[in-house]
XYZ file of C-alpha atoms in Angstrom:
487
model
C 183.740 205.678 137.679
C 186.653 207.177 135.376
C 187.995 204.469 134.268
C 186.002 201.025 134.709
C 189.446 199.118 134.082
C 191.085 200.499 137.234
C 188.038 200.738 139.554
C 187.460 197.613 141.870
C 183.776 198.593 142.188
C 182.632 197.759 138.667
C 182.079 194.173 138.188
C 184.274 192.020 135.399
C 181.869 190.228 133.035
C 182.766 186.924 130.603
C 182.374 189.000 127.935
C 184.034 192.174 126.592
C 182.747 195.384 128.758
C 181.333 197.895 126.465
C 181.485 200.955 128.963
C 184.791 202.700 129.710
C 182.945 205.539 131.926
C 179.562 205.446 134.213
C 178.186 207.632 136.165
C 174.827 206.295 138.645
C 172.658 208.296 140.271
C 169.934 207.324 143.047
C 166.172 208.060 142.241
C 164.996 209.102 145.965
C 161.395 210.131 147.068
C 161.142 211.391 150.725
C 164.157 209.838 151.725
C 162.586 206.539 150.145
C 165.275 205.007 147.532
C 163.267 203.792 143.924
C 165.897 202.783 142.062
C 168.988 204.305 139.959
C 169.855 206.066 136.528
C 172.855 205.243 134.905
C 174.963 206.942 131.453
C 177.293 204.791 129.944
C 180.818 206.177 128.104
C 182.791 204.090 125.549
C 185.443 206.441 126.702
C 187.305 206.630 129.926
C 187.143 210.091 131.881
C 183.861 210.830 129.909
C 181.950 212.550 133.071
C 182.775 215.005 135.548
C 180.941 217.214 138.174
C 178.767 219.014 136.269
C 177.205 215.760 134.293
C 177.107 214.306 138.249
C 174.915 217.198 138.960
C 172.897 217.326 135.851
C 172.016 213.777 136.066
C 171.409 214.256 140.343
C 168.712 217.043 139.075
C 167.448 214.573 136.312
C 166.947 211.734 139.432
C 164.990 214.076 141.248
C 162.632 214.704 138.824
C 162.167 211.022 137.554
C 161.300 210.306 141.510
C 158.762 212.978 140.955
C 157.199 211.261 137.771
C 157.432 207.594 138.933
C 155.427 208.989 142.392
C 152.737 210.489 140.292
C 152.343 207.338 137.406
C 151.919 205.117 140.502
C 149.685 207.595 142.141
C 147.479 207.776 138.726
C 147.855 203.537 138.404
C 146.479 203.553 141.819
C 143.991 205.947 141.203
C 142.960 204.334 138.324
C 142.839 200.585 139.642
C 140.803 202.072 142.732
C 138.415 203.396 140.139
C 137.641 200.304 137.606
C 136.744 198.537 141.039
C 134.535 200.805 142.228
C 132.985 201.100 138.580
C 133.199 197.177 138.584
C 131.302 196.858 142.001
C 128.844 199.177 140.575
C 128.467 197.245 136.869
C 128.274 193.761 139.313
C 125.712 195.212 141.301
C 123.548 195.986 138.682
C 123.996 192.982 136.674
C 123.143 190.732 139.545
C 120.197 192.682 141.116
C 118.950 191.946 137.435
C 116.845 188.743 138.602
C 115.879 187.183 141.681
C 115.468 183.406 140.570
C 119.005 181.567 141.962
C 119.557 179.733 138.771
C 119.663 182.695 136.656
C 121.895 184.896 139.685
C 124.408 181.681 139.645
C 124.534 181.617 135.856
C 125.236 185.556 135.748
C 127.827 185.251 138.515
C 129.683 182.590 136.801
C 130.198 184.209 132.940
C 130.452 187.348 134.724
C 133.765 185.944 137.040
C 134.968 184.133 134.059
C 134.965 187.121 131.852
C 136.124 188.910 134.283
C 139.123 187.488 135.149
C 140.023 185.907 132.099
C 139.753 182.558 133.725
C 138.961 179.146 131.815
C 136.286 178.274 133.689
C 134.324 178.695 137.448
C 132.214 177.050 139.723
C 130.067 178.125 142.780
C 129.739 175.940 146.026
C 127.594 175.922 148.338
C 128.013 174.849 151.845
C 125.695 172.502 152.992
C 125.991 170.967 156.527
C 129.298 171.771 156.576
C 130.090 170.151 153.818
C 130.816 172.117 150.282
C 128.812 171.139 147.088
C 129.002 172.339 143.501
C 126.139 173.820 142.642
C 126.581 175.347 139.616
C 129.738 175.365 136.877
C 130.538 177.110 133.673
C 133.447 176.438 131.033
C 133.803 172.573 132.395
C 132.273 171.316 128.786
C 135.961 170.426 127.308
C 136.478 167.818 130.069
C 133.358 165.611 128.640
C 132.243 163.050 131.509
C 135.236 164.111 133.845
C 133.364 167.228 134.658
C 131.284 165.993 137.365
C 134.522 163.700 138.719
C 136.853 166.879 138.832
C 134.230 169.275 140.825
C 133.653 166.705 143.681
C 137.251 166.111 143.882
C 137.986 170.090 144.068
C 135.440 170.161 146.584
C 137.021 167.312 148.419
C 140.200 168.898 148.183
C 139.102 172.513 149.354
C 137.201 170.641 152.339
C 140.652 168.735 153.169
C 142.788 172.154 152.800
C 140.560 173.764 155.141
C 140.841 171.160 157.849
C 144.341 170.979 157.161
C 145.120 174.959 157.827
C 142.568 174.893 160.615
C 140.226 177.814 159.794
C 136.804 177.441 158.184
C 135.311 178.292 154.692
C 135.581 182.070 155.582
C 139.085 181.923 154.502
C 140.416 182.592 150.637
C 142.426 179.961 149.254
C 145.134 181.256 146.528
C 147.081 178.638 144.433
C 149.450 180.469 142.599
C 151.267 177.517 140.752
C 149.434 174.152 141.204
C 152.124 172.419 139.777
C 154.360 173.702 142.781
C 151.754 172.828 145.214
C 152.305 169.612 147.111
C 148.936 169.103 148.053
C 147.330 169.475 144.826
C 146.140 166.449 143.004
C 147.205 165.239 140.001
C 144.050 163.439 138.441
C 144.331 163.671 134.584
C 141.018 166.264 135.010
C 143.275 168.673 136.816
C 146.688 168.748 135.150
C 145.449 171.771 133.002
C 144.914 173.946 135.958
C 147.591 176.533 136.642
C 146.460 178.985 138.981
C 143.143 178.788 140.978
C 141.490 181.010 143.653
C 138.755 180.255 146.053
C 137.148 183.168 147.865
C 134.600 182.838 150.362
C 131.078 184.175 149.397
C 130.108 185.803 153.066
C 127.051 187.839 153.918
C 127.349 189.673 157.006
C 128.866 186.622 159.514
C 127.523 184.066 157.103
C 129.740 182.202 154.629
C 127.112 180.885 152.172
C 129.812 179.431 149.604
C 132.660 179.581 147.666
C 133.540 180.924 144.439
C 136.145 179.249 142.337
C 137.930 180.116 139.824
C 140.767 177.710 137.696
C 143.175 179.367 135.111
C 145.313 177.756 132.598
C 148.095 180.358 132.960
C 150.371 180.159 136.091
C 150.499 183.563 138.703
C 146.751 184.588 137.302
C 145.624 186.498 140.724
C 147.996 188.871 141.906
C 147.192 191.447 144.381
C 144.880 193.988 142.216
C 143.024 190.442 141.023
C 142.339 189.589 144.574
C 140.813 192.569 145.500
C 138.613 192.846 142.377
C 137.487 188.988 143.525
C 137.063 189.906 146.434
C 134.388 192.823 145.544
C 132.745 190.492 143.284
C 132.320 187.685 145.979
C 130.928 190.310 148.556
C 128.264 191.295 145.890
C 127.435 187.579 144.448
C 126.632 186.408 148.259
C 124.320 189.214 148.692
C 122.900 188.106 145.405
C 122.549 184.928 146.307
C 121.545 185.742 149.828
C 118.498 187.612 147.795
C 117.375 185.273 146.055
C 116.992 182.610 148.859
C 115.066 185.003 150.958
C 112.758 185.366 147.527
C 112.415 181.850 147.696
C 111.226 181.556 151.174
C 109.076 184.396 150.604
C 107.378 183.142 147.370
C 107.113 179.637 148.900
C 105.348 180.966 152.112
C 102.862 182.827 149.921
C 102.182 179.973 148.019
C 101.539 177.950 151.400
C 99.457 180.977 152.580
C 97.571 181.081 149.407
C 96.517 177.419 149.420
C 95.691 176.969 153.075
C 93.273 180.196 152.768
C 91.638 178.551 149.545
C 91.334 174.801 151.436
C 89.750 177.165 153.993
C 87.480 178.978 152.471
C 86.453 175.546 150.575
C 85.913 174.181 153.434
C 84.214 176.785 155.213
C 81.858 177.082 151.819
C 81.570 172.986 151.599
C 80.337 173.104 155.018
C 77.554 175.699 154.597
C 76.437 174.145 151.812
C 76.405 170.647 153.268
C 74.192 172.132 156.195
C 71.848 173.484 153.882
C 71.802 170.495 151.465
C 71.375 168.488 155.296
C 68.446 170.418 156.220
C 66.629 170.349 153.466
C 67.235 166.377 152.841
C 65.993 165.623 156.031
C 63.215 167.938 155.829
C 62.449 166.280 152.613
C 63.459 162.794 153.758
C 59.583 162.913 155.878
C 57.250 163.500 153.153
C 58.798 160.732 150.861
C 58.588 158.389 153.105
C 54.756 158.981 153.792
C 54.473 159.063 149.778
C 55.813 155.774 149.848
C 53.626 153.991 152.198
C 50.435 155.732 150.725
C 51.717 154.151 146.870
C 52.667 150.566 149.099
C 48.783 151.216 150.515
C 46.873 151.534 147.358
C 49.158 148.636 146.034
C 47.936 146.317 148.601
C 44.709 147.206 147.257
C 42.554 145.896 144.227
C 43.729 147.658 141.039
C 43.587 147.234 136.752
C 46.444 146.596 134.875
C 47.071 150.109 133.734
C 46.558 151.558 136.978
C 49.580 149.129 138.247
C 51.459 150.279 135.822
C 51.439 153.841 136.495
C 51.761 152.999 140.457
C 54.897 151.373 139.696
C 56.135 154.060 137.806
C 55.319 156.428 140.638
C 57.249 153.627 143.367
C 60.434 153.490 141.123
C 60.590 157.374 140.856
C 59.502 157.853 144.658
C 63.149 155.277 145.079
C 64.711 157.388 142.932
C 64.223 160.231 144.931
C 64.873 158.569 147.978
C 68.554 157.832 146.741
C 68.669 160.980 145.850
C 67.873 162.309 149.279
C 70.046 160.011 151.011
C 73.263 160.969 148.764
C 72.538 164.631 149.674
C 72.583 163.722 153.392
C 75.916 162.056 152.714
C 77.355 165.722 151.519
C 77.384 167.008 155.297
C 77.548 164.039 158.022
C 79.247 164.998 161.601
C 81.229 162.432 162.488
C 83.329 161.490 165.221
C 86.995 161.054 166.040
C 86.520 158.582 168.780
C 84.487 156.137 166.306
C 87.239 155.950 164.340
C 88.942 152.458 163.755
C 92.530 150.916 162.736
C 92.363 150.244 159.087
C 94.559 148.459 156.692
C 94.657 150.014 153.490
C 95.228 146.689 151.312
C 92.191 144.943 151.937
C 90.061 148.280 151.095
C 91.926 147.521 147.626
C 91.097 144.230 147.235
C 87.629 144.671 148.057
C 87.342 147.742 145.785
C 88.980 145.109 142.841
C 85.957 142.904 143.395
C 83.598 145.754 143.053
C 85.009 146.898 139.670
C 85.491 143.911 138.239
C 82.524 143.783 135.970
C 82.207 147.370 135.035
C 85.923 147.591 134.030
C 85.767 144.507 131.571
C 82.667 146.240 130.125
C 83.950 149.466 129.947
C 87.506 148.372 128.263
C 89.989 149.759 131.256
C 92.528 147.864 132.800
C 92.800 148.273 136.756
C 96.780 148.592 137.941
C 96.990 148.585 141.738
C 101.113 148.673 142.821
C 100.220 145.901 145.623
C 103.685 145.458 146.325
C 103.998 149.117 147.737
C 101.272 149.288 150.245
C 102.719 146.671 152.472
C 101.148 147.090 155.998
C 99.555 150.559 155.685
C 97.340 151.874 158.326
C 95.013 155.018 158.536
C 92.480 155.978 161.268
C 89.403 156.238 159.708
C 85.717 154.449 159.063
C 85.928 151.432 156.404
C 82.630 152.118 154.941
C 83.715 155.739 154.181
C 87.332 154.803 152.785
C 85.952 152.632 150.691
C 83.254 155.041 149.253
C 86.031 157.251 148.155
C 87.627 154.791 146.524
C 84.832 153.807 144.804
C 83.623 157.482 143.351
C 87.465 157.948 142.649
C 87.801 154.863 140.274
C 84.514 155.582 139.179
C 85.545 159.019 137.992
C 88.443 158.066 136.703
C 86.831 154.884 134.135
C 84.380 157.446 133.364
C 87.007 159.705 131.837
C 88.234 157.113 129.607
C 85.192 156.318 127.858
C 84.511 155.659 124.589
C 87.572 154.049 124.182
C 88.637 152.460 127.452
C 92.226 153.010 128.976
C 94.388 152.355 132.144
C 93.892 153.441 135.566
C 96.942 152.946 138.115
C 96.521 153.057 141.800
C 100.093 153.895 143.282
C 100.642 154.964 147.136
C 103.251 157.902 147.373
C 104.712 157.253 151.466
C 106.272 159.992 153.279
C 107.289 160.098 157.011
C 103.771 160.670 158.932
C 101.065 160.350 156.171
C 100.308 158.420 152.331
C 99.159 159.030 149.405
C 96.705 157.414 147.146
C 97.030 158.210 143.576
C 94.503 157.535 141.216
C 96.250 157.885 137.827
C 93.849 157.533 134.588
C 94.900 158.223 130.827
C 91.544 160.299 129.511
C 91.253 163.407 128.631
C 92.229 165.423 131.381
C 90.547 168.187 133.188
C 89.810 171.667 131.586
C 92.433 174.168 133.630
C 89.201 176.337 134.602
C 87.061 173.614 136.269
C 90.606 173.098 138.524
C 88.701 175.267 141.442
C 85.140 174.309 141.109
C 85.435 170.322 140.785
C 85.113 169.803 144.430
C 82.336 172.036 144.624
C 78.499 170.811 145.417
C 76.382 170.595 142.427
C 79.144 171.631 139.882
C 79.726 169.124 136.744
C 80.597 168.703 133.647
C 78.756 166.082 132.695
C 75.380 165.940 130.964
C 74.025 163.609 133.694
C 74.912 163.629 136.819
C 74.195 165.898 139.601
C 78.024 166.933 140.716
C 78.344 165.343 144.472
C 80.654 162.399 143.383
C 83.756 164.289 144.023
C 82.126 166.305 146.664
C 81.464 163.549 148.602
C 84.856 162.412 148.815
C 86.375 165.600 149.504
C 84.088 165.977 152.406
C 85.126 162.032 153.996
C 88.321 163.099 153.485
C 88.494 166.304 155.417
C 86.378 164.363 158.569
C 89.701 161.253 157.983
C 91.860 164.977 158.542
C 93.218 164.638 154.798
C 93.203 166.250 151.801
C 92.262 165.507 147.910
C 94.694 167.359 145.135
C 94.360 166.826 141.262
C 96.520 167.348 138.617
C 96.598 167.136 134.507
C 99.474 164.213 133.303
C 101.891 165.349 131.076
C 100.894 162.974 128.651
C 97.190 162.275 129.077
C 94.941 162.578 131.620
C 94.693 163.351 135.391
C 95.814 162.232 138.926
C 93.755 162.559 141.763
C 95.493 161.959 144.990
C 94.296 161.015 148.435
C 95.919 162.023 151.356
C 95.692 161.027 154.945
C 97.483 161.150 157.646
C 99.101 157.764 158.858
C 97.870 155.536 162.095
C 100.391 156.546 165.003
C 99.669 153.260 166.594
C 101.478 151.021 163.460
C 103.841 154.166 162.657
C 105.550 155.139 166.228
C-alpha cells in the first residue's frame, strides 16, 4: 500500500492513522498460512520491490522458527508428562493402605494443578460418594453440604448427557453454566473438572478438582489429568486388592488357630476323660470303705480323722467330675429351643448373694434381648454363664466394680458380652486362657474358661476376649441363632 489515503483496502479508524505506507507479508509453512508480518511508514511511497522481497524472505524464515518453537513446546509438554507419570507413579506406589494413597492423590492433584481444593469419589452401587477431600477447611460446616451436593449434581449431569461415570466432565466457567448450582458453598468455584478414575473396564471413581480462576483446564491440563487419574485408579485399585488380601489372611490365620485349639482342646479333653473315669472307680470304692468303717464303732479322734478323709475323698470327687465335664460328646438331636432371657434371670438369682458380698453391681441390658432363641442344652448355657460372671467378679476384687451383660444381634447369630471393669488380661496369656490347666491364679486349677469354651464349640459357637480401652476385659459369647424363631 503506497499511499494508505488513496487505497480502499486499508481500513479508516476514529482516530488519526499513524501509517502512510505498509507493506504485509504472509508467514506460510507447507502451504499452511500462520499468520502475517507487517512494516509500517509514516511516509507515503516508503516501500518498493526489493523491501517486498526482503520482507517475503524474512516470512519464510519466521515460518521456519514458529514450526520449530512449537515443535520444542510440544516436545517439551510431551516430556513433563511423561516425567510427571513417572514422579506420580512413584509417589503413589509409596504405600498400600487407601487412606494414605487417597491423601497422596489429593495434595498431589491440588499441587499439581494449582487448584483450590479436590475430592475423590467413589462409586458405590451406582451411586457416587465422597470419600475423601482436601482444601474444603475454609468453608467451615458447609464442607460436608457442598460435597454431597457436587456429587448430586455430577450424578444428575450424567443422567442428563446419557453416558455413565466413564465420561470426563469439564466446566470451564461455572458461572456460564446453566446447570450449575448456585448454593452460597459453590459461588467461589470457577472452573472444575471431573475425570473418571478407570482401571482396565472398571470406573472405580471420580476425581475432582474446583478452581477459583475461570478457563483453569485447557487442553495440555486435561491430558496431564488425565495421566494422573489413570495412575491414582491403579493406586487405588492396589490398595483394595491389599485389603482383601490382608483381610483373607487374617480370616485364614484365625480359623487355623480356632482349629488347632480345638483339635488340641479335644485331645486333651480325651485324655483328661480317660483318666477321670478311670479314676472315677477307685474313689468311689474309697468312699464306701470310709461310709463302712463309719457305720462302725469308733473314738472321737478316730471320727475325726475319718471325716477328714470323707470331705477330701468329696473333694476329689468334684474334682473328677469337673474334669469329665472338659470333654463330653454330645448330641445335636438332644438339643432344645431355648430362650435366652430366662437363662438371665435365673443366672441373677444365682449371683445375687456373692455380688452384694463381693461389692459388684450386675447390669444386664434386658430390654435388648427381647425374644432370643438358641439351640442348645439349658443346663450347659447356663454353666457358661455362670463361670463367665464368675470370672469376671473375680477380676474386680479387692475393690468391687461393674459387670454389664449386653447382647450384640446380627442377622443369623448373637452375642453375649460379658463386660467387667478389672484389671484386664496380660496381652501374653491372650492365647493360652482357653487352654486346660493354664491360670493365673494362685488357686484354681484353670478349667473355668475351658469349660465354657468347650460347651460352646458343641452349641457350634465361639468365645473371643478383648482388653477395654479403659479398664478391663470383654468376653463375648457367640452362637448361632434358632432357625425355627429366626426364618
Amino acid at each position: 500500500v503506497a499511499n494508505t489515503e488513496e487505497d480502499s483496502r486499508y481500513l479508516k479508524t476514529n482516530g488519526m492513522s499513524t501509517a502512510s505506507s505498509l507493506v504485509v507479508a504472509p508467514i506460510i509453512s507447507l502451504d499452511r498460512p500462520l499468520g502475517t508480518l507487517s512494516v509500517l511508514s509514516k511516509s507515503r511511497n516508503a516501500f518498493d520491490s526489493s523491501v517486498e522481497l526482503l520482507l517475503e524472505n524474512l516470512c519464510v524464515q519466521a515460518a521456519t522458527a514458529i514450526e520449530n518453537a512449537r515443535l520444542l513446546e510440544a516436545e517439551r509438554q510431551a516430556r513433563e508428562v511423561a516425567e510427571a507419570q513417572t514422579e506420580i507413579s512413584t509417589l503413589l506406589n509409596k504405600s498400600l493402605e487407601l487412606d494414605v494413597v487417597l491423601d497422596m492423590i489429593l495434595n498431589y492433584a491440588v499441587r499439581l494443578f494449582s487448584a483450590a481444593a479436590a475430592n475423590i469419589m467413589l462409586l458405590g452401587e451406582g451411586q457416587p460418594r465422597v470419600y475423601r477431600h482436601v482444601g474444603y477447611e475454609f468453608l467451615g460446616e458447609q464442607a460436608e453440604d457442598y460435597t454431597q451436593t457436587l456429587a448430586d449434581f455430577i450424578h444428575q449431569r450424567m443422567q442428563e448427557e446419557g453416558h455413565g461415570f466413564g465420561e470426563s466432565l469439564v466446566i470451564p466457567e461455572t458461572e456460564k453454566d446453566p446447570n450449575w448450582k448456585s448454593s452460597p458453598a459453590q459461588q467461589w468455584v470457577r472452573s472444575f473438572a471431573s475425570i473418571p478414575l478407570v482401571v482396565g473396564t472398571e470406573t472405580v471413581g471420580l476425581l475432582n478438582i474446583d478452581s477459583k480462576r475461570p478457563d483453569t483446564f485447557g487442553e495440555k491440563e486435561l491430558q496431564l489429568f488425565q495421566v494422573f487419574a489413570n495412575n491414582a485408579a491403579s493406586a487405588i485399585k492396589n490398595s483394595w486388592l491389599y485389603a482383601d488380601l490382608e483381610k483373607s489372611l487374617l480370616t485364614e490365620q484365625a480359623t487355623r488357630t480356632r482349629l488347632i485349639r480345638a483339635d488340641k482342646l479335644a485331645g486333651m479333653g480325651r485324655m483328661v476323660a480317660s483318666v477321670a473315669h478311670e479314676l472315677n472307680n477307685p474313689l468311689q470304692t474309697i468312699k464306701n470303705c470310709l461310709f463302712l468303717i463309719e457305720q462302725s464303732t469308733i473314738d472321737e479322734e478316730s471320727a475325726e480323722v475319718l471325716d477328714l478323709g470323707m470331705s477330701e475323698v468329696e473333694r476329689l470327687t468334684g474334682i473328677v467330675n469337673r474334669l469329665r465335664d472338659v470333654y463330653r460328646p454330645t448330641l445335636t438331636k438332644e438339643y432344645q429351643l431355648t430362650q435366652i432371657r430366662p437363662l438371665l434371670k435365673d443366672l441373677e438369682l444365682m449371683l445375687e448373694t456373692h455380688l452384694r458380698r463381693c461389692k459388684v453391681e450386675l447390669v444386664i441390658e434386658k430390654s435388648k434381648f427381647g425374644d432370643v432363641y438358641v439351640n442348645g442344652f439349658v443346663d450347659r448355657l447356663k454353666q457358661v454363664l455362670l463361670n463367665l460372671s464368675l470370672n469376671g467378679i473375680e477380676a474386680m476384687q479387692p475393690d468391687g466394680g461393674k459387670l454389664l451383660i449386653r447382647l450384640i444381634k446380627e442377622k443369623t447369630r448373637i452375642g453375649l458380652a460379658f463386660i467387667d471393669t478389672g484389671f484386664g488380661i496380660n496381652p501374653m496369656d491372650m492365647d493360652l486362657i482357653f487352654d486346660p490347666f493354664y491360670t493365673t491364679k494362685d488357686t484354681g486349677m484353670g478349667l473355668g474358661l475351658s469349660i465354657c469354651y468347650d460347651i460352646v464349640q458343641d452349641h457350634s459357637g465361639s468365645i473371643t476376649v478383648e482388653n477395654n480401652e479403659e479398664a478391663g476385659a470383654t468376653f463375648t459369647v457367640w452362637l448361632p441363632l434358632s432357625d425355627e424363631k429366626h426364618k
